[in-house]
Amino acid sequence: MRALLNKRKKLLAALLLLITAGGLFAYNESDRYFQIAKNLDIFAAFYRELNTYYVDDLPPEKVMHRGIEAILEETDPFTDFVTEENLDDLKFMATGKYGGVGASINKNGEWTAITDVYEGSPMDKAGVKPGDIIVTMDGKSVKDTPQEEISKLLKGAPGTALDILFRNPVSGKETPKKIIREEINVKPVSYSGLVGKDIAYIRMTQFTENSGAMVRSAFQQLKQANPGLKGVILDLRGNPGGLLDEAVVVANIFVDKSKLIVSTKGKVKNWDRNYETSEVPADVHIPLAVLTNHSSASASEIVAGAVQDLDRGLVVGQRSYGKGLVQTTRQLPYNTKLKVTTAKYYTPSGRCIQAIDYSHRNDDGSVDYVPDSLKKTFRTAGGRTVKDGGGIEPDTVVAPTYISQVSATLLRKQFIFDYATSYYYSHSKVAPAASFSLTDEEFSDFERFLDNKDYSYKTRSEDALENFKNTARKEKYYDAVSKELEQLEQKMKHDKKQDLLKNKTEIKRLLEEEITNRYYAQQGRIARSLAWDKEVNTAAAMLRDPVAYKQLLSTGRQ
């Protein structure tokens, strides 16, 4: 009961903010607006009395923010209140730009190390390398400083300086560097190249300003340099989306002019809109595959949904996230903003792919996925069956790849990262990224590198057995089955060395990706990974087979 009262108090405080922000607004005679005005009056009176007579001081900003958070709990997770200090994050989502040094970091023990350096960034110009350890920033030690705090310190207005003392991870030599922050533009096209000799491949990480033009340029360059292309793969895996307009521009690269790509419908009918292609496409005939996974959302799903509904190409991979909601930003007082869901979007066939129904909540406030029984059937331009209510279902499903627990442990404890650092400083150059390969002797060297290092872990079976033993103890059955459990535990014990050999191929691939990243940056990592990427190779095989490609476009998913 007390929790419910506390929530109501927060809601009262939050709605009061509407009064202080814009005053009491006029309302018509409908019951809805009467109820709003009535409760705003109650909220105002409630907070006035509480603030006047409560025994302790109540910080207004803190109380109001808690109230806003309580109101937002009744909406979807994409509706948010953006404070002045978080406006840069909102800008980055739209533009891909921020003020900073152009590097990624990761904390390992007491210190924070550079993990990636963006090409042409201030860190790159200063000669900073992945693996370099940050010792001090502007003369202050950052030992044991949280990673989030260091990340904030690295960001700042373009043109401002930051003095950093770096330690070489191999020699231990410390070198001071003055880093001048710049406007960093994270490229929405992280890689473009060929799969084999005949399939164009473009990986897109976000839908920010001008991202559509960059995808078009990447495709046209590949097409011009390789006139015998048999197809193109647009990789939207892990792409969280972004600007809706840019999704239309990307679709327009492969879809003819004046075609409906997406429509939006919401409470404010004047804002409902159809988005059609407006430019001459780059190529409407080349076979096309769009890669998706569960992290492909929003604008990514608009592109994938349009390609599928218009039968322009095939979607390959796993079901997408299922975000069919459109957000709009509204200006609030004191340089704050409201990012609010104003509409749902619909693919050309008329389906909304929103997977979670936030408008209907359970008694405990939780929300559910749209059940299969409520999903409706739609038809693509060519008559194929597609459904709403659960993301974009691929035409060709490829099971996701999961790495072994030993590999996950080696990554988490940064032993693969540390070995790549050591390898970089002992090898002046390596083969091109796409063909680089570790020898068996070098893998043995990695095994020796791991000697005396703790990369132990528990398998899922061991965790399950431990839980069973704890339950048996609580229920007084343990003594009766202890011998059997001990025997089972001995049989399940795993040998770390054997685990390395058992997963040698997988671990070698992870090492090769990290090492090529040191010599050829992110593009090197991606180029090396394409050789064993299941989704990419499945899509490439389909694009090279015109009969199978056309059959899927006419008959539906496999």
Coordinates of N, CA and C in Angstrom, one line a residue, residues 93-291:
M93 N 22.5 10.9 -31.5 CA 21.6 9.9 -32.1 C 21.1 10.4 -33.5
A94 N 21.0 11.7 -33.7 CA 20.5 12.2 -34.9 C 21.5 12.5 -36.0
T95 N 22.7 12.9 -35.5 CA 23.8 13.3 -36.4 C 25.0 12.4 -36.5
G96 N 25.2 11.6 -35.4 CA 26.4 10.7 -35.4 C 27.6 11.6 -35.0
K97 N 27.4 12.8 -34.5 CA 28.5 13.7 -34.2 C 28.6 14.0 -32.7
Y98 N 29.8 14.1 -32.2 CA 30.0 14.6 -30.8 C 31.4 15.2 -30.7
G99 N 31.6 15.9 -29.7 CA 32.9 16.5 -29.4 C 33.7 15.6 -28.5
G100 N 34.9 15.2 -29.0 CA 35.7 14.3 -28.3 C 37.0 14.0 -28.9
V101 N 37.6 12.8 -28.6 CA 38.9 12.5 -29.0 C 39.0 11.4 -30.0
G102 N 37.9 10.7 -30.2 CA 37.8 9.6 -31.2 C 38.5 8.3 -30.8
A103 N 38.1 7.8 -29.7 CA 38.6 6.5 -29.2 C 37.6 5.8 -28.3
S104 N 37.7 4.5 -28.3 CA 36.9 3.7 -27.3 C 37.9 3.3 -26.2
I105 N 37.3 3.1 -25.0 CA 38.1 2.7 -23.9 C 37.5 1.5 -23.2
N106 N 38.3 0.8 -22.3 CA 37.7 -0.2 -21.5 C 38.6 -0.4 -20.2
K107 N 37.9 -0.6 -19.1 CA 38.6 -0.7 -17.8 C 39.1 -2.1 -17.6
N108 N 40.3 -2.3 -17.3 CA 40.9 -3.6 -17.0 C 41.6 -3.5 -15.7
G109 N 41.0 -3.9 -14.6 CA 41.6 -3.8 -13.3 C 41.7 -2.4 -12.8
E110 N 42.8 -1.9 -12.4 CA 43.0 -0.5 -11.9 C 43.0 0.5 -13.0
W111 N 43.3 0.1 -14.2 CA 43.6 1.1 -15.2 C 42.6 1.0 -16.4
T112 N 42.5 2.1 -17.1 CA 41.6 2.1 -18.3 C 42.5 2.2 -19.5
A113 N 42.2 1.3 -20.5 CA 43.1 1.3 -21.7 C 42.3 1.7 -23.0
I114 N 43.0 2.2 -24.0 CA 42.4 2.5 -25.3 C 42.1 1.1 -26.0
T115 N 40.9 0.9 -26.5 CA 40.6 -0.3 -27.2 C 40.5 -0.1 -28.7
D116 N 40.0 1.1 -29.2 CA 39.9 1.4 -30.6 C 40.2 2.8 -30.8
V117 N 40.9 3.1 -31.9 CA 41.2 4.5 -32.3 C 40.6 4.8 -33.6
Y118 N 39.7 5.8 -33.8 CA 39.1 6.1 -35.0 C 40.0 6.7 -36.0
E119 N 40.0 6.3 -37.2 CA 40.9 6.8 -38.2 C 40.8 8.3 -38.4
G120 N 41.8 9.0 -38.4 CA 41.8 10.5 -38.6 C 41.4 11.3 -37.4
S121 N 41.1 10.6 -36.3 CA 40.7 11.3 -35.1 C 41.9 12.0 -34.3
P122 N 41.6 12.8 -33.3 CA 42.7 13.4 -32.5 C 43.6 12.4 -31.9
M123 N 43.0 11.3 -31.4 CA 43.9 10.2 -30.8 C 44.8 9.6 -31.9
D124 N 44.2 9.4 -33.1 CA 45.0 8.8 -34.2 C 46.1 9.8 -34.6
K125 N 45.8 11.1 -34.7 CA 46.8 12.1 -35.1 C 47.9 12.1 -34.0
A126 N 47.6 11.9 -32.8 CA 48.6 11.9 -31.7 C 49.4 10.7 -31.6
G127 N 49.1 9.7 -32.4 CA 49.8 8.4 -32.4 C 49.5 7.5 -31.3
V128 N 48.3 7.6 -30.7 CA 47.8 6.7 -29.7 C 47.4 5.4 -30.3
K129 N 47.7 4.3 -29.6 CA 47.5 3.0 -30.2 C 46.6 2.2 -29.2
P130 N 45.8 1.2 -29.8 CA 45.0 0.4 -28.9 C 45.9 -0.4 -27.9
G131 N 45.5 -0.5 -26.7 CA 46.3 -1.1 -25.7 C 47.0 0.0 -24.8
D132 N 47.2 1.2 -25.3 CA 47.8 2.2 -24.5 C 47.0 2.5 -23.2
I133 N 47.6 2.7 -22.1 CA 47.0 2.8 -20.8 C 46.9 4.3 -20.4
I134 N 45.8 4.8 -20.0 CA 45.7 6.2 -19.6 C 46.1 6.3 -18.1
V135 N 47.2 7.1 -17.8 CA 47.7 7.2 -16.5 C 47.2 8.4 -15.8
T136 N 47.3 9.6 -16.4 CA 46.7 10.8 -15.9 C 46.0 11.6 -16.9
M137 N 45.1 12.4 -16.5 CA 44.3 13.3 -17.4 C 44.4 14.7 -16.8
D138 N 45.0 15.7 -17.5 CA 45.2 17.0 -17.0 C 45.9 17.0 -15.6
G139 N 46.9 16.1 -15.5 CA 47.7 16.1 -14.3 C 47.1 15.2 -13.2
K140 N 45.9 14.7 -13.3 CA 45.3 13.9 -12.2 C 45.3 12.5 -12.5
S141 N 45.7 11.6 -11.6 CA 45.7 10.2 -11.8 C 44.3 9.7 -12.0
V142 N 44.2 8.7 -12.9 CA 42.8 8.1 -13.1 C 42.8 6.7 -12.7
K143 N 43.8 6.3 -11.9 CA 43.8 4.9 -11.4 C 42.5 4.7 -10.6
D144 N 41.9 3.6 -10.9 CA 40.6 3.2 -10.2 C 39.5 4.1 -10.5
T145 N 39.6 5.0 -11.5 CA 38.5 5.8 -11.9 C 37.5 5.1 -12.7
P146 N 36.2 5.2 -12.4 CA 35.2 4.5 -13.2 C 35.3 4.8 -14.7
Q147 N 35.0 3.8 -15.5 CA 35.1 4.0 -17.0 C 34.2 5.1 -17.5
E148 N 33.0 5.2 -16.9 CA 32.0 6.2 -17.3 C 32.5 7.6 -17.1
E149 N 33.2 7.8 -16.0 CA 33.8 9.1 -15.6 C 34.9 9.5 -16.6
I150 N 35.8 8.5 -17.0 CA 36.8 8.8 -17.9 C 36.2 9.1 -19.3
S151 N 35.2 8.4 -19.7 CA 34.5 8.7 -20.9 C 34.0 10.1 -21.0
K152 N 33.4 10.6 -19.9 CA 32.9 12.0 -19.9 C 34.0 13.0 -20.0
L153 N 35.2 12.7 -19.4 CA 36.3 13.6 -19.4 C 36.9 13.7 -20.8
L154 N 36.9 12.6 -21.6 CA 37.4 12.6 -22.9 C 36.6 13.4 -23.9
K155 N 35.3 13.5 -23.6 CA 34.4 14.3 -24.4 C 34.5 15.8 -24.0
G156 N 34.2 16.6 -25.0 CA 34.2 18.1 -24.7 C 34.1 18.9 -26.0
A157 N 34.0 20.2 -25.8 CA 33.8 21.1 -27.0 C 35.0 21.0 -27.9
P158 N 34.8 20.9 -29.2 CA 35.8 20.9 -30.2 C 36.8 22.1 -30.0
G159 N 38.1 21.9 -30.1 CA 39.0 22.9 -29.9 C 39.6 23.0 -28.6
T160 N 39.0 22.3 -27.6 CA 39.6 22.3 -26.2 C 40.6 21.2 -26.1
A161 N 41.6 21.5 -25.2 CA 42.8 20.6 -25.1 C 42.6 19.7 -23.9
L162 N 43.3 18.5 -24.0 CA 43.3 17.6 -22.9 C 44.7 17.0 -22.8
D163 N 45.4 17.1 -21.7 CA 46.7 16.6 -21.5 C 46.6 15.2 -20.9
I164 N 47.1 14.2 -21.6 CA 47.0 12.8 -21.1 C 48.4 12.2 -21.1
L165 N 48.6 11.5 -20.0 CA 49.9 10.7 -19.9 C 49.5 9.2 -20.2
F166 N 50.2 8.7 -21.2 CA 49.9 7.3 -21.6 C 51.1 6.4 -21.2
R167 N 50.7 5.2 -20.9 CA 51.8 4.2 -20.6 C 51.7 3.1 -21.7
N168 N 52.9 2.8 -22.3 CA 52.9 1.7 -23.3 C 52.7 0.4 -22.6
P169 N 51.8 -0.5 -23.1 CA 51.4 -1.7 -22.4 C 52.5 -2.8 -22.4
V170 N 53.5 -2.6 -23.3 CA 54.6 -3.6 -23.3 C 55.9 -3.1 -22.7
S171 N 56.3 -1.9 -23.1 CA 57.6 -1.4 -22.5 C 57.4 -0.7 -21.2
G172 N 56.2 -0.3 -20.9 CA 55.9 0.5 -19.7 C 56.3 1.9 -19.7
K173 N 56.9 2.4 -20.9 CA 57.3 3.8 -21.0 C 56.1 4.7 -21.0
E174 N 56.2 5.8 -20.3 CA 55.1 6.8 -20.2 C 55.4 8.0 -21.0
T175 N 54.4 8.4 -21.8 CA 54.6 9.5 -22.8 C 53.4 10.5 -22.6
P176 N 53.7 11.8 -22.4 CA 52.6 12.8 -22.3 C 52.2 13.2 -23.7
K177 N 50.9 13.4 -23.9 CA 50.4 13.9 -25.2 C 49.3 14.9 -25.0
K178 N 49.3 15.9 -25.8 CA 48.2 16.9 -25.8 C 47.3 16.6 -26.9
I179 N 46.0 16.3 -26.5 CA 45.0 15.9 -27.4 C 44.0 17.1 -27.6
I180 N 43.8 17.6 -28.8 CA 42.9 18.6 -29.1 C 41.6 18.0 -29.6
R181 N 40.5 18.2 -28.8 CA 39.2 17.6 -29.2 C 38.7 18.2 -30.5
E182 N 38.0 17.3 -31.2 CA 37.4 17.8 -32.5 C 36.0 17.3 -32.5
E183 N 35.3 17.7 -33.5 CA 33.9 17.1 -33.8 C 34.1 15.8 -34.4
I184 N 33.7 14.7 -33.7 CA 33.9 13.4 -34.2 C 32.6 13.0 -34.9
N185 N 32.8 12.5 -36.2 CA 31.6 12.1 -37.0 C 31.7 10.5 -37.1
V186 N 30.9 9.8 -36.4 CA 30.9 8.4 -36.5 C 30.3 8.0 -37.8
K187 N 31.0 7.3 -38.7 CA 30.5 7.0 -40.0 C 29.4 5.9 -39.9
P188 N 28.3 6.2 -40.6 CA 27.2 5.2 -40.6 C 27.5 4.0 -41.4
V189 N 28.4 4.1 -42.4 CA 28.9 3.0 -43.2 C 30.2 2.6 -42.6
S190 N 30.2 1.5 -41.8 CA 31.5 1.1 -41.2 C 32.4 0.3 -42.1
Y191 N 31.8 -0.3 -43.1 CA 32.6 -1.1 -44.1 C 31.9 -1.3 -45.4
S192 N 32.6 -1.2 -46.5 CA 32.1 -1.6 -47.8 C 33.2 -2.3 -48.5
G193 N 32.8 -3.4 -49.2 CA 33.8 -4.2 -49.9 C 33.2 -5.3 -50.7
L194 N 33.9 -6.3 -50.9 CA 33.4 -7.5 -51.7 C 33.4 -8.7 -50.9
V195 N 32.4 -9.6 -51.1 CA 32.4 -10.9 -50.6 C 32.8 -11.8 -51.8
G196 N 33.9 -12.5 -51.7 CA 34.4 -13.1 -52.9 C 34.8 -12.1 -53.9
K197 N 34.5 -12.3 -55.2 CA 34.8 -11.3 -56.2 C 33.6 -10.7 -56.9
D198 N 32.4 -11.1 -56.4 CA 31.2 -10.7 -57.2 C 30.0 -10.3 -56.4
I199 N 30.2 -10.2 -55.1 CA 29.1 -9.7 -54.2 C 29.5 -8.5 -53.5
A200 N 28.8 -7.4 -53.7 CA 29.0 -6.1 -52.9 C 28.5 -6.3 -51.5
Y201 N 29.2 -5.8 -50.5 CA 28.8 -5.9 -49.1 C 29.0 -4.5 -48.5
I202 N 27.9 -4.0 -47.8 CA 27.9 -2.7 -47.1 C 27.3 -2.9 -45.7
R203 N 28.1 -2.6 -44.7 CA 27.6 -2.6 -43.4 C 27.2 -1.2 -42.9
M204 N 26.0 -1.1 -42.4 CA 25.5 0.2 -41.9 C 25.2 0.1 -40.4
T205 N 25.7 1.0 -39.6 CA 25.6 0.9 -38.2 C 24.5 1.8 -37.6
Q206 N 24.1 2.9 -38.3 CA 23.1 3.7 -37.8 C 22.5 4.6 -38.9
F207 N 21.3 5.1 -38.6 CA 20.7 6.0 -39.6 C 20.7 7.4 -39.1
T208 N 21.8 8.1 -39.4 CA 22.0 9.5 -39.0 C 22.0 10.4 -40.3
E209 N 22.2 11.7 -40.1 CA 22.1 12.6 -41.2 C 23.0 12.2 -42.3
N210 N 22.5 12.2 -43.5 CA 23.3 12.0 -44.7 C 23.7 10.5 -44.8
S211 N 23.2 9.6 -44.0 CA 23.7 8.2 -44.0 C 23.2 7.6 -45.3
G212 N 22.0 7.9 -45.8 CA 21.6 7.4 -47.1 C 22.5 7.7 -48.2
A213 N 22.9 9.0 -48.3 CA 23.8 9.4 -49.4 C 25.2 8.6 -49.3
M214 N 25.6 8.3 -48.1 CA 26.9 7.6 -47.9 C 26.7 6.1 -48.4
V215 N 25.6 5.5 -48.1 CA 25.3 4.1 -48.5 C 25.3 4.1 -50.1
R216 N 24.6 5.1 -50.6 CA 24.5 5.2 -52.1 C 25.9 5.3 -52.7
S217 N 26.7 6.2 -52.2 CA 28.0 6.4 -52.7 C 28.9 5.1 -52.6
A218 N 28.8 4.4 -51.5 CA 29.5 3.2 -51.3 C 29.1 2.2 -52.3
F219 N 27.8 2.0 -52.6 CA 27.3 1.1 -53.5 C 27.8 1.4 -55.0
Q220 N 27.7 2.7 -55.3 CA 28.0 3.1 -56.6 C 29.5 2.9 -56.9
Q221 N 30.4 3.2 -55.9 CA 31.8 2.9 -56.1 C 32.1 1.5 -56.3
L222 N 31.4 0.6 -55.5 CA 31.6 -0.8 -55.7 C 31.2 -1.3 -57.0
K223 N 30.0 -0.8 -57.5 CA 29.5 -1.2 -58.8 C 30.4 -0.7 -59.9
Q224 N 30.9 0.5 -59.8 CA 31.7 1.0 -60.9 C 33.0 0.3 -61.0
A225 N 33.6 -0.1 -59.8 CA 34.9 -0.8 -59.8 C 34.7 -2.3 -60.1
N226 N 33.5 -2.8 -60.0 CA 33.2 -4.2 -60.2 C 32.0 -4.4 -61.1
P227 N 32.0 -4.2 -62.4 CA 30.8 -4.2 -63.2 C 30.2 -5.6 -63.3
G228 N 30.9 -6.6 -62.9 CA 30.3 -8.0 -62.9 C 29.6 -8.4 -61.6
L229 N 29.2 -7.5 -60.8 CA 28.5 -7.8 -59.5 C 27.3 -8.7 -59.8
K230 N 27.2 -9.7 -58.9 CA 26.0 -10.6 -59.0 C 25.0 -10.3 -57.9
G231 N 25.3 -9.4 -57.0 CA 24.4 -9.0 -56.0 C 25.0 -8.1 -55.0
V232 N 24.1 -7.6 -54.0 CA 24.6 -6.7 -53.0 C 24.0 -7.1 -51.7
I233 N 24.8 -7.1 -50.6 CA 24.3 -7.4 -49.3 C 24.4 -6.1 -48.5
L234 N 23.2 -5.7 -47.9 CA 23.1 -4.6 -47.0 C 23.0 -5.1 -45.6
D235 N 24.0 -5.0 -44.8 CA 24.1 -5.5 -43.4 C 23.5 -4.5 -42.4
L236 N 22.4 -4.8 -41.8 CA 21.7 -4.0 -40.8 C 21.7 -4.7 -39.5
R237 N 22.5 -5.7 -39.3 CA 22.6 -6.4 -38.0 C 23.1 -5.5 -36.9
G238 N 22.5 -5.4 -35.8 CA 22.9 -4.6 -34.7 C 22.7 -3.1 -34.9
N239 N 22.0 -2.7 -36.0 CA 21.7 -1.3 -36.3 C 20.4 -0.9 -35.5
P240 N 20.5 0.0 -34.5 CA 19.4 0.4 -33.7 C 18.4 1.3 -34.4
G241 N 18.8 1.8 -35.6 CA 17.9 2.7 -36.3 C 18.3 4.2 -36.2
G242 N 17.4 5.1 -36.2 CA 17.7 6.5 -36.2 C 16.6 7.3 -37.0
L243 N 17.0 8.1 -37.9 CA 16.1 9.0 -38.6 C 15.3 8.2 -39.6
L244 N 14.0 8.4 -39.6 CA 13.1 7.8 -40.5 C 13.3 8.2 -41.9
D245 N 13.5 9.5 -42.1 CA 13.8 10.0 -43.5 C 14.9 9.3 -44.1
E246 N 16.0 9.1 -43.3 CA 17.2 8.4 -43.9 C 16.9 7.0 -44.3
A247 N 15.9 6.3 -43.6 CA 15.5 5.0 -44.0 C 14.9 5.0 -45.4
V248 N 14.1 6.0 -45.6 CA 13.5 6.1 -47.0 C 14.5 6.3 -48.0
V249 N 15.6 7.1 -47.7 CA 16.6 7.4 -48.7 C 17.4 6.1 -49.0
V250 N 17.7 5.3 -47.9 CA 18.4 4.1 -48.1 C 17.6 3.1 -49.0
A251 N 16.3 3.0 -48.7 CA 15.5 2.1 -49.5 C 15.4 2.6 -51.0
N252 N 15.5 3.9 -51.2 CA 15.4 4.5 -52.5 C 16.6 4.1 -53.4
I253 N 17.7 3.7 -52.8 CA 18.9 3.3 -53.6 C 18.5 2.1 -54.5
F254 N 17.6 1.2 -54.0 CA 17.3 0.0 -54.7 C 15.8 -0.1 -55.1
V255 N 15.0 0.9 -54.7 CA 13.6 0.9 -55.0 C 13.3 2.1 -55.9
D256 N 12.4 1.8 -56.9 CA 12.1 2.9 -57.9 C 11.5 4.1 -57.3
K257 N 11.5 5.2 -58.0 CA 10.9 6.4 -57.6 C 9.4 6.3 -57.4
S258 N 8.9 7.1 -56.4 CA 7.4 7.2 -56.2 C 6.8 5.9 -55.6
K259 N 7.6 5.1 -54.9 CA 7.1 4.0 -54.2 C 6.9 4.2 -52.7
L260 N 5.8 3.8 -52.2 CA 5.6 3.9 -50.7 C 6.6 3.0 -50.0
I261 N 7.3 3.6 -49.0 CA 8.2 2.9 -48.2 C 7.7 2.7 -46.8
V262 N 7.0 3.7 -46.2 CA 6.5 3.6 -44.9 C 5.4 4.7 -44.7
S263 N 4.5 4.4 -43.8 CA 3.5 5.4 -43.5 C 3.4 5.5 -41.9
T264 N 3.1 6.6 -41.4 CA 2.9 6.8 -40.0 C 1.5 7.3 -39.6
K265 N 1.0 6.7 -38.5 CA -0.3 7.0 -38.0 C -0.3 7.2 -36.5
G266 N -0.9 8.3 -36.0 CA -0.9 8.5 -34.6 C -2.2 9.2 -34.1
K267 N -2.1 9.7 -32.9 CA -3.3 10.4 -32.3 C -3.6 11.7 -33.0
V268 N -2.5 12.4 -33.4 CA -2.7 13.7 -34.1 C -2.8 13.4 -35.6
K269 N -4.0 13.4 -36.1 CA -4.2 12.9 -37.5 C -3.5 13.8 -38.5
N270 N -3.3 15.1 -38.2 CA -2.7 16.0 -39.1 C -1.2 15.6 -39.3
W271 N -0.7 14.8 -38.4 CA 0.7 14.4 -38.5 C 0.9 13.1 -39.3
D272 N -0.2 12.4 -39.6 CA -0.1 11.2 -40.4 C 0.5 11.5 -41.7
R273 N 1.4 10.6 -42.2 CA 2.1 10.9 -43.4 C 2.5 9.6 -44.1
N274 N 2.5 9.6 -45.5 CA 3.1 8.6 -46.3 C 4.5 9.0 -46.8
Y275 N 5.4 8.2 -46.7 CA 6.8 8.5 -47.1 C 7.1 7.7 -48.4
E276 N 7.3 8.3 -49.5 CA 7.6 7.7 -50.7 C 9.0 8.0 -51.2
T277 N 9.5 7.2 -52.1 CA 10.9 7.5 -52.7 C 10.7 8.6 -53.6
S278 N 11.7 9.5 -53.6 CA 11.7 10.7 -54.4 C 12.8 10.9 -55.4
E279 N 13.8 10.0 -55.4 CA 15.0 10.1 -56.2 C 15.0 8.9 -57.2
V280 N 15.8 9.1 -58.3 CA 16.1 8.0 -59.2 C 17.0 7.0 -58.5
P281 N 16.6 5.7 -58.5 CA 17.4 4.7 -57.7 C 18.7 4.5 -58.4
A282 N 19.6 3.9 -57.6 CA 20.9 3.5 -58.2 C 20.9 2.2 -59.0
D283 N 20.0 1.3 -58.5 CA 19.9 0.0 -59.2 C 18.7 -0.7 -58.7
V284 N 17.7 -0.9 -59.6 CA 16.5 -1.6 -59.2 C 16.4 -3.1 -59.6
H285 N 17.5 -3.5 -60.2 CA 17.5 -4.9 -60.8 C 18.5 -5.8 -60.1
I286 N 19.6 -5.3 -59.5 CA 20.6 -6.2 -58.9 C 20.0 -6.9 -57.8
P287 N 20.2 -8.2 -57.7 CA 19.7 -9.0 -56.5 C 20.2 -8.5 -55.2
L288 N 19.3 -8.4 -54.2 CA 19.6 -7.7 -53.0 C 19.2 -8.6 -51.8
A289 N 20.1 -8.6 -50.8 CA 19.8 -9.3 -49.5 C 20.1 -8.3 -48.4
V290 N 19.1 -8.2 -47.4 CA 19.3 -7.4 -46.3 C 19.4 -8.3 -45.0
L291 N 20.5 -8.1 -44.3 CA 20.8 -8.9 -43.1 C 20.2 -8.2 -41.8

